[in-house]
Coordinates of C-alpha atoms in Angstrom, one line a residue:
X1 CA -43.5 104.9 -28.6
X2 CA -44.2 104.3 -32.0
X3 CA -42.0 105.7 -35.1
X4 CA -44.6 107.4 -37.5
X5 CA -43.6 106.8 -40.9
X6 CA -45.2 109.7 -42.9
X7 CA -46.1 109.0 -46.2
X8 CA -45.2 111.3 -49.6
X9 CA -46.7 111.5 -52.8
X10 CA -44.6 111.0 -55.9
X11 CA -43.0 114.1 -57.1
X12 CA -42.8 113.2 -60.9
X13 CA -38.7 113.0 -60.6
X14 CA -38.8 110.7 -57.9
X15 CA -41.1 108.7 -60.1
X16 CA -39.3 108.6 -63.0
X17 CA -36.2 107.6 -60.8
X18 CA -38.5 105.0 -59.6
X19 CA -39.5 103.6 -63.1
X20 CA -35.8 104.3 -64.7
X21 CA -34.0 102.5 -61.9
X22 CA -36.0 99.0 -62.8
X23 CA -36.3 99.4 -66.6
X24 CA -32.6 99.2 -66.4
X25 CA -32.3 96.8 -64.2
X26 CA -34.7 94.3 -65.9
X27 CA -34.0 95.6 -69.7
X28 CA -29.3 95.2 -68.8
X29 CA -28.3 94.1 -65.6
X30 CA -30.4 91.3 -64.5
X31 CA -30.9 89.5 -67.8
X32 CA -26.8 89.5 -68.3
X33 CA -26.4 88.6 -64.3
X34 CA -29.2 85.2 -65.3
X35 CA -27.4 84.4 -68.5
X36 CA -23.8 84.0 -67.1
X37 CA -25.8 82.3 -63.9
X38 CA -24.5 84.7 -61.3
X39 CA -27.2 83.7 -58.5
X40 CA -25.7 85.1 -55.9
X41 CA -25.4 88.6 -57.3
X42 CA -28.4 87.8 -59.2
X43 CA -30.4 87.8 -56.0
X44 CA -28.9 90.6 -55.2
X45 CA -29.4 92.4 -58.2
X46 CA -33.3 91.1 -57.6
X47 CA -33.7 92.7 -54.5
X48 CA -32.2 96.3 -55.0
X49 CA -33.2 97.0 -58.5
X50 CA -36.2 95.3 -59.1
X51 CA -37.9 94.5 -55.6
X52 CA -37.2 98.4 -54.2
X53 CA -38.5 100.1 -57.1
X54 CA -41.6 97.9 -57.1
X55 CA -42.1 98.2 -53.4
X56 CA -41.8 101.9 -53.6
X57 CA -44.5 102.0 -56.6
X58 CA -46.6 99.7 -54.2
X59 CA -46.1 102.2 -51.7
X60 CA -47.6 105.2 -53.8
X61 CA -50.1 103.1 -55.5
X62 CA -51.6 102.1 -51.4
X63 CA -51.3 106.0 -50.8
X64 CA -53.7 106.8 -53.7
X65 CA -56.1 104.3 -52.4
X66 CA -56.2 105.7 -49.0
X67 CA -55.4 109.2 -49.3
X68 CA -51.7 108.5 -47.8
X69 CA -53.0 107.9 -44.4
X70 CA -51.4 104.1 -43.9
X71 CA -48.4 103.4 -44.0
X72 CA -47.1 99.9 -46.2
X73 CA -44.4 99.0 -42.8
X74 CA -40.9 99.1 -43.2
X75 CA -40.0 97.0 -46.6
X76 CA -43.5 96.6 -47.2
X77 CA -44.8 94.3 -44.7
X78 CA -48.1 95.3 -44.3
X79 CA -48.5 95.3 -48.3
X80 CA -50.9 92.4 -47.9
X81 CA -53.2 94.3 -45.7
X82 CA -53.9 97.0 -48.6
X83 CA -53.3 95.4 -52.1
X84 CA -56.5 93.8 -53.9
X85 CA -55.6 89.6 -53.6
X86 CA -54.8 89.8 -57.1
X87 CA -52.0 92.7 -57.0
X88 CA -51.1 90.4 -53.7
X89 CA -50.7 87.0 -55.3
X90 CA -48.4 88.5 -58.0
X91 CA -46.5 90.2 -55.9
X92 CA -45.9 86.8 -53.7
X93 CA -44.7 84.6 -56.2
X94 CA -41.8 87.3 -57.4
X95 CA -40.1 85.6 -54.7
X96 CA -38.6 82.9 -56.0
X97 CA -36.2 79.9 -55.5
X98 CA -32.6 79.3 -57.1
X99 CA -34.2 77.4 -59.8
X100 CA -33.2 79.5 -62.9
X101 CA -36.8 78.4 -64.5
X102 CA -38.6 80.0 -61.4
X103 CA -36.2 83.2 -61.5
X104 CA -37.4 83.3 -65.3
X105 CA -40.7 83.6 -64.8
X106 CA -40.8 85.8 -61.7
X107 CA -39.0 88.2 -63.6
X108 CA -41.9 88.5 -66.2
X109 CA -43.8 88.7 -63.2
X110 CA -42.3 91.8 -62.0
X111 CA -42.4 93.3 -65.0
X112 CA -46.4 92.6 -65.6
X113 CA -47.0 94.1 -61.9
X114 CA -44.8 97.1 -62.1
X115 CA -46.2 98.3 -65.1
X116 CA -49.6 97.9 -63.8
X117 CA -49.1 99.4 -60.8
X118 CA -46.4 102.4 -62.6
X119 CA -49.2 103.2 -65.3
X120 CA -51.8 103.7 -62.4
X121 CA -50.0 105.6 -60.2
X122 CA -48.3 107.9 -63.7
X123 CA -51.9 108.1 -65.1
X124 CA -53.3 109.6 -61.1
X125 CA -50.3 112.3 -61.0
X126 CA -50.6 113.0 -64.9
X127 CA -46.8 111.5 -65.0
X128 CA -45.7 109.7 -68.2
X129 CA -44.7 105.9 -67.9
X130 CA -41.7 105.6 -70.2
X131 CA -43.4 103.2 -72.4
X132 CA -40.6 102.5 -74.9
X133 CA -38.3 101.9 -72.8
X134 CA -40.1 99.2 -70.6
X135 CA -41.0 97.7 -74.3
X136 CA -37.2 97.5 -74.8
X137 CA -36.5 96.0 -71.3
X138 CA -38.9 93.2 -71.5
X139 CA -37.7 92.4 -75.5
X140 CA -33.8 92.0 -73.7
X141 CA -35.3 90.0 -71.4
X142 CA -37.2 87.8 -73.3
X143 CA -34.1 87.9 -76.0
X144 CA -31.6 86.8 -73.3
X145 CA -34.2 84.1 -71.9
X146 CA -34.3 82.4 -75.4
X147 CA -31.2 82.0 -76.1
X148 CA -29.6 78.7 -76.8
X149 CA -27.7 76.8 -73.6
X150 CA -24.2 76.8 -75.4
X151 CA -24.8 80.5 -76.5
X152 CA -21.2 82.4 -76.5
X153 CA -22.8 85.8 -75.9
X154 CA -25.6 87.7 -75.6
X155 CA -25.4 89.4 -78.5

């Protein structure tokens, strides 16, 4: 027999845990765990604080588009059946190599789809994205990408 995995709309604290738990991530832990070239815990850190988080917002933004009938699989892996090829395509290449380069840019990728998909599903359940604080997330992050190779600290 089949487990039925029953699908919940966003209460607006579980959304702001939601959004707060990868804002952090992106805007502190991930950008320092890059720069000292961690990539072990970086990948780690990729996973839990940026890939749930997303997954769950993919999760409610499916369940808007279809009324919170199907379910998105365990870890998302019927995502592809649901999301527009666009959503899909971005989603795909925030999996990345160990190339530091790649890792870069699929971080600016998660951001970009996250906020999309946050603002949609905050905008349906009249919940507020926390705007300033994704701003100052992605100015860390593109501050800790810039910085010179034989940079001392991050600071």
């Amino acid at each position: 027999m089949n487990k039925v995995i029953l699908l919940k709309k966003p209460t607006e604290k579980l959304y702001n845990d939601c959004c707060n738990s990868f804002i952090w991530g992106l805007g502190a832990h991930i950008p320092k765990t890059i720069w000292r070239q961690e990539l072990p815990l970086l990948m780690r850190l990729i996973d839990i604080v940026l890939r749930e988080p997303l997954i769950q917002m993919l999760e409610w933004y499916v369940g808007i588009k279809t009324d919170y009938k199907y379910s998105i699989g365990k870890g998302g892996r019927y995502l592809k059946k649901f999301l527009e090829p666009e959503i899909w395509n971005d989603f795909e290449k925030t999996y990345t190599d160990a190339n530091y380069d790649n890792i870069w840019n699929s971080l600016f990728l998660f951001h970009d789809l996250f906020k999309k998909t946050a603002e949609h599903v905050g905008q349906v359940y009249g919940f507020q994205f926390p705007e300033e604080e994704c701003k100052r997330a992605l100015a860390f992050l593109k501050h800790v990408k810039e910085l010179p190779q034989d940079a001392k600290s991050i600071f």
